[in-house]
PDB file of C-alpha atoms in Angstrom:
ATOM      1  CA  ASP R 256    -106.286 -17.378 -71.544  1.00  0.00           C
ATOM      2  CA  ALA R 257    -103.942 -19.402 -69.317  1.00  0.00           C
ATOM      3  CA  GLY R 258    -101.918 -16.338 -68.403  1.00  0.00           C
ATOM      4  CA  VAL R 259     -98.182 -15.927 -68.795  1.00  0.00           C
ATOM      5  CA  ILE R 260     -96.559 -19.357 -68.913  1.00  0.00           C
ATOM      6  CA  GLN R 261     -92.985 -19.920 -67.855  1.00  0.00           C
ATOM      7  CA  SER R 262     -90.893 -23.056 -68.031  1.00  0.00           C
ATOM      8  CA  PRO R 263     -89.308 -24.738 -66.300  1.00  0.00           C
ATOM      9  CA  ARG R 264     -90.673 -23.889 -62.839  1.00  0.00           C
ATOM     10  CA  HIS R 265     -87.470 -25.050 -61.194  1.00  0.00           C
ATOM     11  CA  GLU R 266     -83.993 -25.469 -62.615  1.00  0.00           C
ATOM     12  CA  VAL R 267     -80.897 -26.751 -60.865  1.00  0.00           C
ATOM     13  CA  THR R 268     -77.684 -26.632 -62.833  1.00  0.00           C
ATOM     14  CA  GLU R 269     -73.965 -26.770 -62.305  1.00  0.00           C
ATOM     15  CA  MET R 270     -71.772 -23.729 -62.583  1.00  0.00           C
ATOM     16  CA  GLY R 271     -70.588 -23.212 -66.133  1.00  0.00           C
ATOM     17  CA  GLN R 272     -73.581 -24.804 -67.777  1.00  0.00           C
ATOM     18  CA  GLU R 273     -75.927 -23.021 -70.158  1.00  0.00           C
ATOM     19  CA  VAL R 274     -79.412 -22.300 -68.862  1.00  0.00           C
ATOM     20  CA  THR R 275     -82.422 -21.353 -70.978  1.00  0.00           C
ATOM     21  CA  LEU R 276     -85.607 -20.009 -69.458  1.00  0.00           C
ATOM     22  CA  ARG R 277     -88.763 -19.840 -71.515  1.00  0.00           C
ATOM     23  CA  CYS R 278     -91.818 -17.614 -71.550  1.00  0.00           C
ATOM     24  CA  LYS R 279     -95.111 -17.586 -73.405  1.00  0.00           C
ATOM     25  CA  PRO R 280     -96.881 -14.226 -73.002  1.00  0.00           C
ATOM     26  CA  ILE R 281    -100.616 -13.726 -72.987  1.00  0.00           C
ATOM     27  CA  SER R 282    -101.973 -13.830 -76.503  1.00  0.00           C
ATOM     28  CA  GLY R 283    -102.416 -10.343 -77.931  1.00  0.00           C
ATOM     29  CA  HIS R 284     -99.972  -8.718 -75.541  1.00  0.00           C
ATOM     30  CA  ASN R 285     -97.180  -6.937 -77.357  1.00  0.00           C
ATOM     31  CA  SER R 286     -94.920  -5.997 -74.453  1.00  0.00           C
ATOM     32  CA  LEU R 287     -92.828  -8.576 -72.632  1.00  0.00           C
ATOM     33  CA  PHE R 288     -90.580  -8.149 -69.626  1.00  0.00           C
ATOM     34  CA  TRP R 289     -87.978 -10.303 -67.901  1.00  0.00           C
ATOM     35  CA  TYR R 290     -87.356  -9.686 -64.189  1.00  0.00           C
ATOM     36  CA  ARG R 291     -85.025 -11.215 -61.631  1.00  0.00           C
ATOM     37  CA  GLN R 292     -85.910 -11.433 -57.953  1.00  0.00           C
ATOM     38  CA  THR R 293     -83.393 -11.975 -55.164  1.00  0.00           C
ATOM     39  CA  MET R 294     -83.555 -11.422 -51.441  1.00  0.00           C
ATOM     40  CA  MET R 295     -80.804  -8.844 -51.599  1.00  0.00           C
ATOM     41  CA  ARG R 296     -81.973  -6.763 -54.553  1.00  0.00           C
ATOM     42  CA  GLY R 297     -85.694  -7.462 -54.811  1.00  0.00           C
ATOM     43  CA  LEU R 298     -87.255  -7.347 -58.263  1.00  0.00           C
ATOM     44  CA  GLU R 299     -85.081  -5.970 -61.052  1.00  0.00           C
ATOM     45  CA  LEU R 300     -86.061  -5.402 -64.653  1.00  0.00           C
ATOM     46  CA  LEU R 301     -83.589  -7.151 -66.942  1.00  0.00           C
ATOM     47  CA  ILE R 302     -84.984  -6.437 -70.390  1.00  0.00           C
ATOM     48  CA  TYR R 303     -88.221  -5.564 -72.094  1.00  0.00           C
ATOM     49  CA  PHE R 304     -89.505  -6.084 -75.592  1.00  0.00           C
ATOM     50  CA  ASN R 305     -92.167  -4.263 -77.540  1.00  0.00           C
ATOM     51  CA  ASN R 306     -93.536  -5.924 -80.667  1.00  0.00           C
ATOM     52  CA  ASN R 307     -90.732  -8.511 -80.413  1.00  0.00           C
ATOM     53  CA  VAL R 308     -88.042  -5.827 -80.474  1.00  0.00           C
ATOM     54  CA  PRO R 309     -85.739  -5.340 -77.460  1.00  0.00           C
ATOM     55  CA  ILE R 310     -86.330  -1.782 -76.282  1.00  0.00           C
ATOM     56  CA  ASP R 311     -84.124  -1.579 -73.209  1.00  0.00           C
ATOM     57  CA  ASP R 312     -81.637  -4.187 -72.039  1.00  0.00           C
ATOM     58  CA  SER R 313     -79.769  -1.940 -69.636  1.00  0.00           C
ATOM     59  CA  GLY R 314     -80.809  -4.175 -66.755  1.00  0.00           C
ATOM     60  CA  MET R 315     -79.060  -7.241 -68.137  1.00  0.00           C
ATOM     61  CA  PRO R 316     -76.257  -7.826 -65.643  1.00  0.00           C
ATOM     62  CA  GLU R 317     -73.526  -8.859 -68.050  1.00  0.00           C
ATOM     63  CA  ASP R 318     -72.745 -10.438 -71.384  1.00  0.00           C
ATOM     64  CA  ARG R 319     -73.455 -13.896 -70.051  1.00  0.00           C
ATOM     65  CA  PHE R 320     -77.139 -12.980 -70.206  1.00  0.00           C
ATOM     66  CA  SER R 321     -79.031 -12.792 -73.480  1.00  0.00           C
ATOM     67  CA  ALA R 322     -82.718 -12.634 -74.369  1.00  0.00           C
ATOM     68  CA  LYS R 323     -84.601 -13.224 -77.569  1.00  0.00           C
ATOM     69  CA  MET R 324     -88.157 -12.906 -78.767  1.00  0.00           C
ATOM     70  CA  PRO R 325     -88.366 -14.637 -82.146  1.00  0.00           C
ATOM     71  CA  ASN R 326     -92.135 -14.191 -82.376  1.00  0.00           C
ATOM     72  CA  ALA R 327     -95.057 -12.699 -80.491  1.00  0.00           C
ATOM     73  CA  SER R 328     -95.740 -15.871 -78.515  1.00  0.00           C
ATOM     74  CA  PHE R 329     -92.318 -16.888 -77.267  1.00  0.00           C
ATOM     75  CA  SER R 330     -89.278 -15.483 -75.517  1.00  0.00           C
ATOM     76  CA  THR R 331     -86.136 -16.955 -74.005  1.00  0.00           C
ATOM     77  CA  LEU R 332     -83.633 -15.767 -71.441  1.00  0.00           C
ATOM     78  CA  LYS R 333     -80.293 -17.530 -71.687  1.00  0.00           C
ATOM     79  CA  ILE R 334     -77.388 -17.546 -69.268  1.00  0.00           C
ATOM     80  CA  GLN R 335     -74.108 -18.895 -70.566  1.00  0.00           C
ATOM     81  CA  PRO R 336     -72.047 -19.776 -68.609  1.00  0.00           C
ATOM     82  CA  SER R 337     -74.089 -19.803 -65.425  1.00  0.00           C
ATOM     83  CA  GLU R 338     -72.618 -18.853 -62.039  1.00  0.00           C
ATOM     84  CA  PRO R 339     -73.834 -19.422 -58.471  1.00  0.00           C
ATOM     85  CA  ARG R 340     -74.647 -15.710 -58.105  1.00  0.00           C
ATOM     86  CA  ASP R 341     -77.216 -16.094 -60.882  1.00  0.00           C
ATOM     87  CA  SER R 342     -79.377 -18.115 -58.505  1.00  0.00           C
ATOM     88  CA  ALA R 343     -82.698 -16.272 -58.256  1.00  0.00           C
ATOM     89  CA  VAL R 344     -86.308 -16.394 -59.326  1.00  0.00           C
ATOM     90  CA  TYR R 345     -86.773 -15.152 -62.873  1.00  0.00           C
ATOM     91  CA  PHE R 346     -90.165 -13.739 -63.810  1.00  0.00           C
ATOM     92  CA  CYS R 347     -91.617 -13.021 -67.190  1.00  0.00           C
ATOM     93  CA  ALA R 348     -94.482 -10.547 -67.556  1.00  0.00           C
ATOM     94  CA  SER R 349     -96.544  -9.271 -70.438  1.00  0.00           C
ATOM     95  CA  SER R 350     -98.882  -6.370 -71.026  1.00  0.00           C
ATOM     96  CA  PRO R 351    -101.074  -5.174 -73.877  1.00  0.00           C
ATOM     97  CA  GLY R 352     -98.517  -2.397 -74.375  1.00  0.00           C
ATOM     98  CA  GLY R 353     -98.814   0.412 -76.822  1.00  0.00           C
ATOM     99  CA  ARG R 354    -100.425   2.522 -74.145  1.00  0.00           C
ATOM    100  CA  SER R 355     -99.025   3.803 -70.910  1.00  0.00           C
ATOM    101  CA  ASP R 356    -102.031   2.894 -68.798  1.00  0.00           C
ATOM    102  CA  THR R 357    -102.003  -0.871 -69.056  1.00  0.00           C
ATOM    103  CA  GLU R 358    -101.151  -3.287 -66.303  1.00  0.00           C
ATOM    104  CA  ALA R 359     -98.611  -6.077 -66.360  1.00  0.00           C
ATOM    105  CA  PHE R 360     -99.400  -9.746 -65.845  1.00  0.00           C
ATOM    106  CA  PHE R 361     -96.771 -12.017 -64.357  1.00  0.00           C
ATOM    107  CA  GLY R 362     -95.906 -15.660 -64.800  1.00  0.00           C
ATOM    108  CA  GLN R 363     -95.262 -17.995 -61.873  1.00  0.00           C
ATOM    109  CA  GLY R 364     -91.524 -17.636 -62.244  1.00  0.00           C
ATOM    110  CA  THR R 365     -88.583 -19.980 -62.711  1.00  0.00           C
ATOM    111  CA  ARG R 366     -86.516 -20.687 -59.623  1.00  0.00           C
ATOM    112  CA  LEU R 367     -82.925 -21.113 -60.770  1.00  0.00           C
ATOM    113  CA  THR R 368     -80.272 -22.661 -58.558  1.00  0.00           C
ATOM    114  CA  VAL R 369     -76.697 -22.770 -59.799  1.00  0.00           C
ATOM    115  CA  VAL R 370     -74.450 -25.024 -57.729  1.00  0.00           C
TER     116      VAL R 370
ATOM    117  CA  LYS H  99     -83.515   7.164 -61.868  1.00  0.00           C
ATOM    118  CA  GLN H 100     -86.747   6.219 -60.160  1.00  0.00           C
ATOM    119  CA  GLU H 101     -86.384   4.778 -56.662  1.00  0.00           C
ATOM    120  CA  VAL H 102     -89.269   3.117 -54.868  1.00  0.00           C
ATOM    121  CA  THR H 103     -89.347   2.467 -51.129  1.00  0.00           C
ATOM    122  CA  GLN H 104     -91.873   0.561 -49.073  1.00  0.00           C
ATOM    123  CA  ILE H 105     -92.332   0.937 -45.357  1.00  0.00           C
ATOM    124  CA  PRO H 106     -92.582  -1.086 -43.206  1.00  0.00           C
ATOM    125  CA  ALA H 107     -90.587  -4.031 -44.520  1.00  0.00           C
ATOM    126  CA  ALA H 108     -92.643  -6.385 -42.366  1.00  0.00           C
ATOM    127  CA  LEU H 109     -95.893  -6.082 -40.476  1.00  0.00           C
ATOM    128  CA  SER H 110     -97.725  -8.426 -38.155  1.00  0.00           C
ATOM    129  CA  VAL H 111    -101.313  -7.643 -37.138  1.00  0.00           C
ATOM    130  CA  PRO H 112    -104.189  -9.486 -35.474  1.00  0.00           C
ATOM    131  CA  GLU H 113    -107.075 -10.586 -37.642  1.00  0.00           C
ATOM    132  CA  GLY H 114    -109.771  -7.956 -38.160  1.00  0.00           C
ATOM    133  CA  GLU H 115    -107.466  -4.972 -37.929  1.00  0.00           C
ATOM    134  CA  ASN H 116    -107.416  -2.275 -40.597  1.00  0.00           C
ATOM    135  CA  LEU H 117    -103.946  -1.548 -41.921  1.00  0.00           C
ATOM    136  CA  VAL H 118    -102.007   0.729 -44.235  1.00  0.00           C
ATOM    137  CA  LEU H 119     -99.014  -0.111 -46.374  1.00  0.00           C
ATOM    138  CA  ASN H 120     -96.868   2.710 -47.693  1.00  0.00           C
ATOM    139  CA  CYS H 121     -95.012   3.225 -50.934  1.00  0.00           C
ATOM    140  CA  SER H 122     -92.908   6.254 -51.821  1.00  0.00           C
ATOM    141  CA  PHE H 123     -91.172   7.154 -55.067  1.00  0.00           C
ATOM    142  CA  THR H 124     -88.636   9.801 -56.007  1.00  0.00           C
ATOM    143  CA  ASP H 125     -89.764  10.896 -59.472  1.00  0.00           C
ATOM    144  CA  SER H 126     -93.345  12.144 -59.636  1.00  0.00           C
ATOM    145  CA  ALA H 127     -93.478  11.940 -63.434  1.00  0.00           C
ATOM    146  CA  ILE H 128     -95.257   8.611 -63.558  1.00  0.00           C
ATOM    147  CA  TYR H 129     -97.817   6.980 -65.808  1.00  0.00           C
ATOM    148  CA  ASN H 130     -99.337   4.686 -63.233  1.00  0.00           C
ATOM    149  CA  LEU H 131     -98.699   2.744 -60.067  1.00  0.00           C
ATOM    150  CA  GLN H 132     -99.612  -0.863 -59.503  1.00  0.00           C
ATOM    151  CA  TRP H 133     -99.965  -2.859 -56.279  1.00  0.00           C
ATOM    152  CA  PHE H 134     -99.159  -6.560 -56.372  1.00  0.00           C
ATOM    153  CA  ARG H 135     -99.439  -9.429 -53.985  1.00  0.00           C
ATOM    154  CA  GLN H 136     -96.877 -12.238 -53.908  1.00  0.00           C
ATOM    155  CA  ASP H 137     -97.429 -15.468 -52.034  1.00  0.00           C
ATOM    156  CA  PRO H 138     -94.392 -17.570 -51.044  1.00  0.00           C
ATOM    157  CA  GLY H 139     -92.959 -19.399 -54.034  1.00  0.00           C
ATOM    158  CA  LYS H 140     -95.534 -17.902 -56.353  1.00  0.00           C
ATOM    159  CA  GLY H 141     -95.728 -15.202 -58.975  1.00  0.00           C
ATOM    160  CA  LEU H 142     -97.176 -11.738 -58.648  1.00  0.00           C
ATOM    161  CA  THR H 143    -100.902 -11.093 -58.652  1.00  0.00           C
ATOM    162  CA  SER H 144    -102.068  -7.644 -59.642  1.00  0.00           C
ATOM    163  CA  LEU H 145    -104.347  -6.061 -57.036  1.00  0.00           C
ATOM    164  CA  LEU H 146    -104.938  -2.493 -58.148  1.00  0.00           C
ATOM    165  CA  LEU H 147    -103.720  -0.166 -60.872  1.00  0.00           C
ATOM    166  CA  ILE H 148    -103.922   3.598 -60.357  1.00  0.00           C
ATOM    167  CA  GLN H 149    -103.438   5.893 -63.329  1.00  0.00           C
ATOM    168  CA  SER H 150    -101.486   9.099 -62.844  1.00  0.00           C
ATOM    169  CA  SER H 151    -104.700  11.110 -63.252  1.00  0.00           C
ATOM    170  CA  GLN H 152    -106.490   9.185 -60.504  1.00  0.00           C
ATOM    171  CA  ARG H 153    -106.432   9.690 -56.747  1.00  0.00           C
ATOM    172  CA  GLU H 154    -107.581   6.268 -55.667  1.00  0.00           C
ATOM    173  CA  GLN H 155    -108.856   2.853 -56.702  1.00  0.00           C
ATOM    174  CA  THR H 156    -110.941   0.374 -54.750  1.00  0.00           C
ATOM    175  CA  SER H 157    -111.421  -3.363 -55.014  1.00  0.00           C
ATOM    176  CA  GLY H 158    -113.338  -5.111 -52.264  1.00  0.00           C
ATOM    177  CA  ARG H 159    -111.524  -4.571 -48.965  1.00  0.00           C
ATOM    178  CA  LEU H 160    -108.595  -2.904 -50.713  1.00  0.00           C
ATOM    179  CA  ASN H 161    -108.206   0.794 -51.367  1.00  0.00           C
ATOM    180  CA  ALA H 162    -105.146   2.331 -52.963  1.00  0.00           C
ATOM    181  CA  SER H 163    -104.468   6.055 -53.046  1.00  0.00           C
ATOM    182  CA  LEU H 164    -101.986   8.076 -55.038  1.00  0.00           C
ATOM    183  CA  ASP H 165    -100.473  11.472 -54.320  1.00  0.00           C
ATOM    184  CA  LYS H 166     -98.105  12.186 -57.179  1.00  0.00           C
ATOM    185  CA  SER H 167     -96.946  15.549 -55.912  1.00  0.00           C
ATOM    186  CA  SER H 168     -95.631  14.045 -52.700  1.00  0.00           C
ATOM    187  CA  GLY H 169     -94.485  10.822 -54.351  1.00  0.00           C
ATOM    188  CA  ARG H 170     -96.625   8.557 -52.201  1.00  0.00           C
ATOM    189  CA  SER H 171     -99.142   5.783 -52.468  1.00  0.00           C
ATOM    190  CA  THR H 172    -100.898   3.836 -49.750  1.00  0.00           C
ATOM    191  CA  LEU H 173    -102.663   0.498 -49.799  1.00  0.00           C
ATOM    192  CA  TYR H 174    -105.412   0.263 -47.225  1.00  0.00           C
ATOM    193  CA  ILE H 175    -106.663  -3.183 -46.235  1.00  0.00           C
ATOM    194  CA  ALA H 176    -109.876  -3.256 -44.251  1.00  0.00           C
ATOM    195  CA  ALA H 177    -110.786  -5.989 -41.801  1.00  0.00           C
ATOM    196  CA  SER H 178    -107.647  -8.012 -42.425  1.00  0.00           C
ATOM    197  CA  GLN H 179    -107.854 -11.808 -42.689  1.00  0.00           C
ATOM    198  CA  PRO H 180    -105.226 -14.556 -42.363  1.00  0.00           C
ATOM    199  CA  GLY H 181    -105.574 -15.121 -46.108  1.00  0.00           C
ATOM    200  CA  ASP H 182    -104.200 -11.620 -46.654  1.00  0.00           C
ATOM    201  CA  SER H 183    -100.810 -12.796 -45.406  1.00  0.00           C
ATOM    202  CA  ALA H 184     -98.357 -12.268 -48.261  1.00  0.00           C
ATOM    203  CA  THR H 185     -95.760  -9.837 -49.509  1.00  0.00           C
ATOM    204  CA  TYR H 186     -97.179  -6.680 -51.047  1.00  0.00           C
ATOM    205  CA  LEU H 187     -95.227  -4.878 -53.733  1.00  0.00           C
ATOM    206  CA  CYS H 188     -95.812  -1.530 -55.349  1.00  0.00           C
ATOM    207  CA  ALA H 189     -94.558  -0.894 -58.836  1.00  0.00           C
ATOM    208  CA  VAL H 190     -94.162   2.515 -60.442  1.00  0.00           C
ATOM    209  CA  ASN H 191     -94.405   2.911 -64.200  1.00  0.00           C
ATOM    210  CA  SER H 192     -92.418   5.948 -65.258  1.00  0.00           C
ATOM    211  CA  GLY H 193     -91.677   5.018 -68.868  1.00  0.00           C
ATOM    212  CA  GLY H 194     -93.807   5.063 -71.973  1.00  0.00           C
ATOM    213  CA  TYR H 195     -92.959   1.424 -72.651  1.00  0.00           C
ATOM    214  CA  GLN H 196     -94.031   0.284 -69.235  1.00  0.00           C
ATOM    215  CA  LYS H 197     -90.654   0.668 -67.633  1.00  0.00           C
ATOM    216  CA  VAL H 198     -91.551  -0.350 -64.137  1.00  0.00           C
ATOM    217  CA  THR H 199     -89.614   0.023 -60.902  1.00  0.00           C
ATOM    218  CA  PHE H 200     -90.593  -2.215 -58.016  1.00  0.00           C
ATOM    219  CA  GLY H 201     -90.441  -1.422 -54.333  1.00  0.00           C
ATOM    220  CA  THR H 202     -88.778  -3.754 -51.879  1.00  0.00           C
ATOM    221  CA  GLY H 203     -92.076  -5.051 -50.557  1.00  0.00           C
ATOM    222  CA  THR H 204     -93.910  -5.282 -47.248  1.00  0.00           C
ATOM    223  CA  LYS H 205     -94.299  -8.753 -45.777  1.00  0.00           C
ATOM    224  CA  LEU H 206     -97.659  -8.920 -44.045  1.00  0.00           C
ATOM    225  CA  GLN H 207     -98.696 -11.526 -41.509  1.00  0.00           C
ATOM    226  CA  VAL H 208    -102.256 -11.554 -40.230  1.00  0.00           C
ATOM    227  CA  ILE H 209    -102.557 -13.577 -37.057  1.00  0.00           C
ATOM    228  CA  PRO H 210    -105.807 -15.488 -36.444  1.00  0.00           C
TER     229      PRO H 210
END
C-alpha cells in the first residue's frame, strides 16, 4: 500500500478563496483523522471519522471549516473563506479502527499558505 | 481533557550518546501511547506503540516505557546518530475511537 496520500502537498491561496484539501486513507482502514499543525499550537485534532461517519468535530475551529468522507477511500477538508490565520500544515491520518489498540498512519501533509 | 507535555522542548547531544525523551500526560485512563518522529517538512513516522497493559516496547536502538499510574512515558535512544535528528512527538490515545492528543514535541539534534 502507498500509505495515506494527501493532495496537494503545497497550496498558496489568497484570503477569501475556497481551499479544498484531499486525503486517500490506507485501504481497509476505517478511521480517518484530520489534524492541523502550527508552531504556536502544535498538532491539533480537527475531526475524525469512523466508517465514513463524523464522530467528533469539536476540534474544527469554526464554521468556515468543513470535512466530508463520501466513501471509504476519500475525504476532503474545505475552508471557505480562507484567512491568513489558517496557514498551517494539515495532516490526514488513518487507522484500522474498530479497536482501541491500533496505531495511526499519517500522510505527508499539505502545507497551506493564505496570503 | 487530556494534556500532554514533552520535556525538553529541544535537545542537542554529541553523536554516540544515549538519551531520554520525556512525555507526561494528565489523565491516566489511556488505551495506548505512540511515539512518532517528524523530519522537517515531512509527515509523521510511527516509531513505537505501547498498549496500556504494557510497560515497554523496543525497536532496534529505541526503547519506550510507560508508567500509567504516574502519567509518564520515556523514549530511550541508544548510541545516538546524526540521522536521529528530528522532532519526536508522543501521542496519547484516551478515546475508544482513537481520540489522540499530541505532545508539543522534542526537537533533537545529534552532532557528528
